[in-house]
Structure formats: structure tokens, C-alpha cells
Coordinates of C-alpha atoms in Angstrom, one line a residue:
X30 CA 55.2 -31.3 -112.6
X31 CA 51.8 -30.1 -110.8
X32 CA 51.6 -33.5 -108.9
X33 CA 55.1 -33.2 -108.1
X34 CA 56.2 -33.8 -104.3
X35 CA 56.9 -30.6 -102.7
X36 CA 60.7 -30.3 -101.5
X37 CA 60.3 -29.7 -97.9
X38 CA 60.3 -31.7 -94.6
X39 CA 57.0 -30.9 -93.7
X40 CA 53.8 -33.1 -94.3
X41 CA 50.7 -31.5 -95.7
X42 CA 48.1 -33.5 -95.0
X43 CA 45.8 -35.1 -98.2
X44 CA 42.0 -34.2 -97.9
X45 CA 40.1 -36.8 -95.6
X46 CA 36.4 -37.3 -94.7
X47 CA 37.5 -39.1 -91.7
X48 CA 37.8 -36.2 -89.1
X49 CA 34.0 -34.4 -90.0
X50 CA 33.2 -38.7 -90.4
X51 CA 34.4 -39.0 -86.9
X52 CA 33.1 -36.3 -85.5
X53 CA 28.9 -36.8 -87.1
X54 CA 30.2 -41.0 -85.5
X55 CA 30.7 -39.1 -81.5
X56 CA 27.5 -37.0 -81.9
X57 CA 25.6 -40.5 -82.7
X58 CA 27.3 -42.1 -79.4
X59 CA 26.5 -39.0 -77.0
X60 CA 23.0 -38.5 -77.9
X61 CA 22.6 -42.5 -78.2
X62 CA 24.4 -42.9 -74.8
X63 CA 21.9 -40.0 -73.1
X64 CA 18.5 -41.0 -74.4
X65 CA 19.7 -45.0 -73.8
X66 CA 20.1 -43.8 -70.4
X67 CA 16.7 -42.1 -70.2
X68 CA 15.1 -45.7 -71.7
X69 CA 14.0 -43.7 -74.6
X70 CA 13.1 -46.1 -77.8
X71 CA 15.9 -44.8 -80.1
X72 CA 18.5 -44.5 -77.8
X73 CA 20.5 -47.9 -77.7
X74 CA 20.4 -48.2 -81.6
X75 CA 21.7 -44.7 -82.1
X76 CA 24.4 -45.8 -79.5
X77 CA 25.1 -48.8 -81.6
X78 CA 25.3 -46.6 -84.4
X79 CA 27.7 -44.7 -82.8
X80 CA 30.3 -46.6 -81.3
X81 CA 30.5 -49.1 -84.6
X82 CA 30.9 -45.9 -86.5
X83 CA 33.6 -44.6 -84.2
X84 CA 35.3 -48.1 -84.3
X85 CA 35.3 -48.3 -88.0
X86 CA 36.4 -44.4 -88.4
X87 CA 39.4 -45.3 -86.1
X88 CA 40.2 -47.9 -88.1
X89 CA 40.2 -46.9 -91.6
X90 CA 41.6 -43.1 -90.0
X91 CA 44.8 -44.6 -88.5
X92 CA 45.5 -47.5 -91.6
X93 CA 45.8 -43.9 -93.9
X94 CA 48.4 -42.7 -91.0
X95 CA 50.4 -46.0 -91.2
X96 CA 50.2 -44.9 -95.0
X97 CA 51.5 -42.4 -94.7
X98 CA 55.0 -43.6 -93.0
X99 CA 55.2 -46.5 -94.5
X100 CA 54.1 -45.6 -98.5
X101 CA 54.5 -42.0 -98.4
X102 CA 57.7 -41.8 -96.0
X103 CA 56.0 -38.7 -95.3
X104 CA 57.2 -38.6 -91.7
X105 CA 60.0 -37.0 -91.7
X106 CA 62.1 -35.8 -88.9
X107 CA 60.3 -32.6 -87.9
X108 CA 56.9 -34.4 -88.3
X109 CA 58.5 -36.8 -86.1
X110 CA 59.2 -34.7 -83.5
X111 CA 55.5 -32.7 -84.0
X112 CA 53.8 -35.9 -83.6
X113 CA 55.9 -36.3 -80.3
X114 CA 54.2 -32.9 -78.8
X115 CA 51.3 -34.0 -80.0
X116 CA 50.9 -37.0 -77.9
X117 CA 53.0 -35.4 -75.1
X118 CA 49.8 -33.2 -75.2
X119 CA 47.3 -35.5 -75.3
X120 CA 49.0 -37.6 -71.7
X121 CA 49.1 -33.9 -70.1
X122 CA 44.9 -33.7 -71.3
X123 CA 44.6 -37.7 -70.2
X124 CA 46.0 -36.4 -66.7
X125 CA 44.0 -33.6 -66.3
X126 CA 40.9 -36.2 -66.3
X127 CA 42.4 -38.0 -63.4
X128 CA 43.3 -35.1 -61.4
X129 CA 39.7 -34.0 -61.4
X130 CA 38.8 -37.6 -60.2
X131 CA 41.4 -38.0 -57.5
X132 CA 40.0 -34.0 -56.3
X133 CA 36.2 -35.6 -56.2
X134 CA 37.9 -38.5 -54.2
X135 CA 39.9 -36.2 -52.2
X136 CA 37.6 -33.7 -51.4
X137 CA 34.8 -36.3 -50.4
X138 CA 37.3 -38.2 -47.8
X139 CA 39.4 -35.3 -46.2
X140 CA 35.9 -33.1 -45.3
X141 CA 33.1 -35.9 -45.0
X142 CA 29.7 -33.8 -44.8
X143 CA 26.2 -34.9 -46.0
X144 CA 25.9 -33.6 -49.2
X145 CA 22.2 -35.0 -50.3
X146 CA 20.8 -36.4 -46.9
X147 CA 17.6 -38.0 -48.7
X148 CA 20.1 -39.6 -51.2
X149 CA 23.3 -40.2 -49.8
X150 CA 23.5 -41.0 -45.7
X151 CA 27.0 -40.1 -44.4
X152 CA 27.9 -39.3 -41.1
X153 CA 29.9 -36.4 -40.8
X154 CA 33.3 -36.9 -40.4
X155 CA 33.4 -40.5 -41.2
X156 CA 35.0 -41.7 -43.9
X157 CA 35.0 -44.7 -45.6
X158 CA 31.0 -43.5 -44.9
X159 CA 29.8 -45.6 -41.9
X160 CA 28.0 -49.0 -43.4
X161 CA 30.1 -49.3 -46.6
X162 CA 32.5 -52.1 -46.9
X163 CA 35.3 -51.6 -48.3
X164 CA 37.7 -54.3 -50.5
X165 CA 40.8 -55.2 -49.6
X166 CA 43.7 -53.3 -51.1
X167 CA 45.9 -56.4 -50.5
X168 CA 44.2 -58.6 -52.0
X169 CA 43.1 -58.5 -55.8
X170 CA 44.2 -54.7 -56.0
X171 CA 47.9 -55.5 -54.7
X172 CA 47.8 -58.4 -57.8
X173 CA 46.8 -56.2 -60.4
X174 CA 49.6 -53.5 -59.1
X175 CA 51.9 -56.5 -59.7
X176 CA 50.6 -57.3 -63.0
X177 CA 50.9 -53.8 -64.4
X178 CA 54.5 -52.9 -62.5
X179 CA 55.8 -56.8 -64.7
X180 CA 53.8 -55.2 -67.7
X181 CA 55.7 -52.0 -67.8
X182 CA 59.1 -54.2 -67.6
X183 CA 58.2 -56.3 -70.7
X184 CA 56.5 -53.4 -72.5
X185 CA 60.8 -52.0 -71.8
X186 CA 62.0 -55.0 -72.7
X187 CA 60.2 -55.1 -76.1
X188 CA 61.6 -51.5 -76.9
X189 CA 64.4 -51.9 -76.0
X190 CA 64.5 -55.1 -78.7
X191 CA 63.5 -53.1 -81.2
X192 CA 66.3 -50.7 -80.8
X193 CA 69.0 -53.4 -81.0
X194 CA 67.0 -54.8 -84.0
X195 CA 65.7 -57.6 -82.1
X196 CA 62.4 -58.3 -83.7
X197 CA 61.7 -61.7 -81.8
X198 CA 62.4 -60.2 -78.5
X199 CA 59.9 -56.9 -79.7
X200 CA 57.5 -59.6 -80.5
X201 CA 57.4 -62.0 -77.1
X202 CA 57.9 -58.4 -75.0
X203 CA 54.6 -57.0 -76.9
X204 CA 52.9 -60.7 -76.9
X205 CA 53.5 -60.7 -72.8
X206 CA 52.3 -56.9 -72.5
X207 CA 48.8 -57.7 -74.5
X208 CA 48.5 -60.8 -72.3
X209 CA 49.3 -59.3 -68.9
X210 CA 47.2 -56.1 -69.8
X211 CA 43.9 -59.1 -70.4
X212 CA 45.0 -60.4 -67.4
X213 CA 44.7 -56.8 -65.1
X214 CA 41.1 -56.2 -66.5
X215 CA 40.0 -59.8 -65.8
X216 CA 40.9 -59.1 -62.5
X217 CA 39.5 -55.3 -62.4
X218 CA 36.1 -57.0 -64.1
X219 CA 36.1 -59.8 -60.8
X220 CA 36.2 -57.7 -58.3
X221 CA 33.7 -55.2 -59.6
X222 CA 31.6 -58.5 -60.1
X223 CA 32.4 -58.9 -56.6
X224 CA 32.1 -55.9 -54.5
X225 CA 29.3 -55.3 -52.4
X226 CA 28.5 -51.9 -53.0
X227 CA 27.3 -50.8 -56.4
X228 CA 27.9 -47.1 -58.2
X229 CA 24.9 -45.8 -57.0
X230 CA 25.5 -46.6 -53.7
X231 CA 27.0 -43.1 -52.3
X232 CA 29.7 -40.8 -52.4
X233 CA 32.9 -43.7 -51.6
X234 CA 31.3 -45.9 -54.5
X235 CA 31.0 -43.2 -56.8
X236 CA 34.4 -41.5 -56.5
X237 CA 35.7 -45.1 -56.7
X238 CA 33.7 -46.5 -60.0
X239 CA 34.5 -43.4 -61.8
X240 CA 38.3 -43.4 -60.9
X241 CA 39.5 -47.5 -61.2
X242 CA 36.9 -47.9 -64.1
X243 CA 38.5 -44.6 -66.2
X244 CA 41.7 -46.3 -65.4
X245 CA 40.2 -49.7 -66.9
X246 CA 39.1 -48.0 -70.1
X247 CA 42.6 -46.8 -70.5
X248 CA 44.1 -50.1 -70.1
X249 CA 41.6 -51.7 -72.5
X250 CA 42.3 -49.2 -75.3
X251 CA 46.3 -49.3 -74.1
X252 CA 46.0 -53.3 -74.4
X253 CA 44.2 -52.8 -78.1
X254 CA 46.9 -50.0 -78.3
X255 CA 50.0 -52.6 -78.1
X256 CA 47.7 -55.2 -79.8
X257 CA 48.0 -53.1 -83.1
X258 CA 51.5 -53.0 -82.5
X259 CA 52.2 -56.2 -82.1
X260 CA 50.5 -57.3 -85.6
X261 CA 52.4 -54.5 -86.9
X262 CA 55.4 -55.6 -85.6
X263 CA 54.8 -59.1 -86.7
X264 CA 54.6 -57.6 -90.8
X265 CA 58.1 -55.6 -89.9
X266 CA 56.6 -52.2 -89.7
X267 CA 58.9 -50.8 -87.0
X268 CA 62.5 -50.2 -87.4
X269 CA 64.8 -48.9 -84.9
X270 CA 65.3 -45.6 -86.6
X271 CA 61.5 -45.1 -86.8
X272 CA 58.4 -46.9 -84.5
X273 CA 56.2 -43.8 -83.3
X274 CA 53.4 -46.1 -83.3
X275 CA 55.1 -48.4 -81.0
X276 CA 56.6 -45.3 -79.0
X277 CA 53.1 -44.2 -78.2
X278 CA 51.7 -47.3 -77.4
X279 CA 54.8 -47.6 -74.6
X280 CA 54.2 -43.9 -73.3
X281 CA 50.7 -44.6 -72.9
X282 CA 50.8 -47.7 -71.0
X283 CA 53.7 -46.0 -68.8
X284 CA 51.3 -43.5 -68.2
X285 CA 48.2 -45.9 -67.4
X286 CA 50.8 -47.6 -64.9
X287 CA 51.8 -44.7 -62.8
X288 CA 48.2 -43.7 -62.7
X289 CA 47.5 -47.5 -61.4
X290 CA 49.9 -46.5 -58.5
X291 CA 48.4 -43.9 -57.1
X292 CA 45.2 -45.3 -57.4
X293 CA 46.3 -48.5 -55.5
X294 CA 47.9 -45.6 -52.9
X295 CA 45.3 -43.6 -52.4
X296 CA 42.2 -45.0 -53.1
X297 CA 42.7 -48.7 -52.1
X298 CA 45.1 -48.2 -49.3
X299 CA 45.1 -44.7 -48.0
X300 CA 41.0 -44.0 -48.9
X301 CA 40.5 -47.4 -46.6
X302 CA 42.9 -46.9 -43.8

């Protein structure tokens, strides 16, 4: 009777070394990351260290959460709807990172001045700063607009087969999501191959790399996102009753699409005119 299931709706969590784990893993990657940076000795295998550690915590973290639902049913309807806020949340947090970037961008473009004259040359007022040349917003940004608008159709198109029980049309909607979201960063990784300025070029390229390449982070981990779901889908893990792992997956990459847009607005088109 002591090991008995308590008879409530709420989940109390099971002891886990995953989250101190995880958080030892992040330490190992900062401090890696900053003395790799500074060409110290220890740095990149302490980054190594880090990011495999992270990697495998992630891992073996979320397979007890898919436990959870799957062996413990221990989801219930109010956890349900707690895990909802939570990753409500966590897109309000993931917007707050962008915000600050399109500011930066913003605040660079609409008042051009010279902030570091022995650094960065600018001329004041001019903007895209005079000598930088700029890519074409109609060219290989307009295609990767495309890609991710006809990515957020089939990543619909999948959800909405797995609400009328259609697990082969869930399957090829998640299969052409995963393969249009390789397809975007391709294209993000052949025109940063391509451009002619580089990060440390000024102000523009700055505000630009850290922008479309936090973008391109998020559709890589949104592409491994809907890549989990799609072997998951593939063992019948998702019913149409209850798929918050797939639910995520399809907020988040509805989130990295709008994003995307103003991006492609603002940066490619406008920051260019």
C-alpha cells in the first residue's frame, strides 16, 4: 500500500539526476566555449565535453518524459494543460531573444552614428554602412521564405492527420517538414558561405549574423524537433486524444516561421532598401 499510486490528477515528479546532470553539462559548454574562444589549451575539449554531455542529458531526460505518458499515463488532463503554459512560456522567453535582436538591428539602421571609429567605419547617416554589400533579399532569402511558408502547410497537414487518425498522412506531412526544414538551412549555410562580408565586419554584419543565424539554430533544433516526432510517430506514439510532443514540435516551428517573416521584411528587404 506504501507504493501505491496516489489518487489524484496531478503528476509528482520521480527523483532524477538529470536536471543538476544538465546543469554541471551547460557550465562545461560555457566555460569550454569562453576559454576556446580565448585559444586557451583546455578550452575546446571542455567544449566537447560539454555539448556531448548536454546531447546525451537531453536525450536520456526527455526518453523518461515519453515514460512517463506512455508507461506511467501520468499525463493527465491538468498536467496536460500545465505543460501547455509551460511551453506557451518558453515561445514568449524564445521571443524576447528576438526582440532584443531586431532592437540592435533597429537601433543601428534608423540612427546610423559611429560607434567605435578605430573599429567600425560608418558614415553617419548611412545605412546599409557605405562599402558593405548587401545580398539580395529576392534571391536565396525569398526561396527559403518559400520553403518555410510550404513547411508550415505540411507541418498542418500532418496535424491535422493525426487528428482524423490518419497516421500515414501524419507520417509523409512530418517526413516533408524534416526534409524542407534540411532544405532552408542548406540554403541559410550557402549564402553565409557566400556573402562577402563576414561577422566581424561592422555593425550591418553583426546585427545580421546574430539575427538569421539565432533563427538557423532554431530551425535546426525545430528540424531535430519534428525529427523525434516523426520516429515517434512511426512506433504509434501519438494518438489524436493525446500528442503534446507533436503539438510542441508544430508550435515551435510556427513560431520559427513567423520569426523567418519578419526577418525576410525587415532585415533582407527593408534593412537593404
Amino acid at each position: 500500500m506504501a507504493h501505491s499510486k496516489p489518487q489524484h490528477d496531478f503528476h509528482l515528479v520521480n527523483p532524477s539526476p538529470w536536471p543538476i546532470l544538465m546543469s554541471f553539462a551547460m557550465l562545461s559548454l560555457t566555460l569550454g566555449t569562453a576559454l576556446f574562444m580565448h585559444e586557451h589549451k583546455f578550452g575546446e575539449v571542455l567544449m566537447g565535453v560539454g555539448l556531448i554531455s548536454i546531447l546525451s542529458m537531453m536525450y536520456t531526460w526527455w526518453r523518461d518524459v515519453v515514460r512517463e505518458s506512455m508507461v506511467d499515463h501520468a499525463h493527465t488532463p491538468i498536467v496536460r494543460r500545465g505543460l501547455r503554459a509551460g511551453m506557451a512560456l518558453f515561445i514568449v522567453s524564445e521571443i524576447m531573444f528576438f526582440f532584443a535582436f531586431f532592437w540592435a538591428f533597429f537601433n543601428a539602421s534608423l540612427m546610423p552614428v559611429q560607434p567605435l571609429t578605430d573599429v567600425w567605419a560608418m558614415a553617419k547617416g548611412v545605412w546599409p554602412p557605405k562599402g558593405v554589400e548587401v545580398l539580395d533579399p529576392w534571391h536565396l532569402p525569398f526561396m527559403n521564405t518559400l520553403i518555410l511558408l510550404l513547411s508550415g502547410t505540411t507541418v498542418t497537414w500532418a496535424h491535422h492527420a493525426l487528428l482524423h487518425n490518419d497516421r500515414k498522412g501524419l507520417i509523409q506531412g512530418l517526413a516533408c517538414t524534416v526534409a524542407l526544414g534540411i532544405f532552408f538551412t542548406s540554403v541559410q549555410a550557402y549564402e553565409y558561405h557566400h556573402a562577402v562580408f563576414k561577422f566581424k565586419d561592422g555593425i550591418y554584419s553583426s546585427a545580421f549574423y546574430m539575427a538569421t543565424g539565432f533563427h538557423g539554430l532554431h530551425v535546426l533544433i525545430g528540424t531535430i524537433f519534428l525529427l523525434v516526432c516523426l520516429l515517434r510517430a512511426r512506433r504509434g506514439h501519438f494518438t489524436p486524444e493525446q500528442h503534446l510532443g507533436f503539438e510542441f514540435a508544430a508550435w515551435y516551428w510556427h513560431f520559427v516561421d513567423v520569426v523567418w517573416l519578419f526577418l525576410f521584411m525587415f532585415v533582407y528587404v527593408w534593412g537593404n532598401a
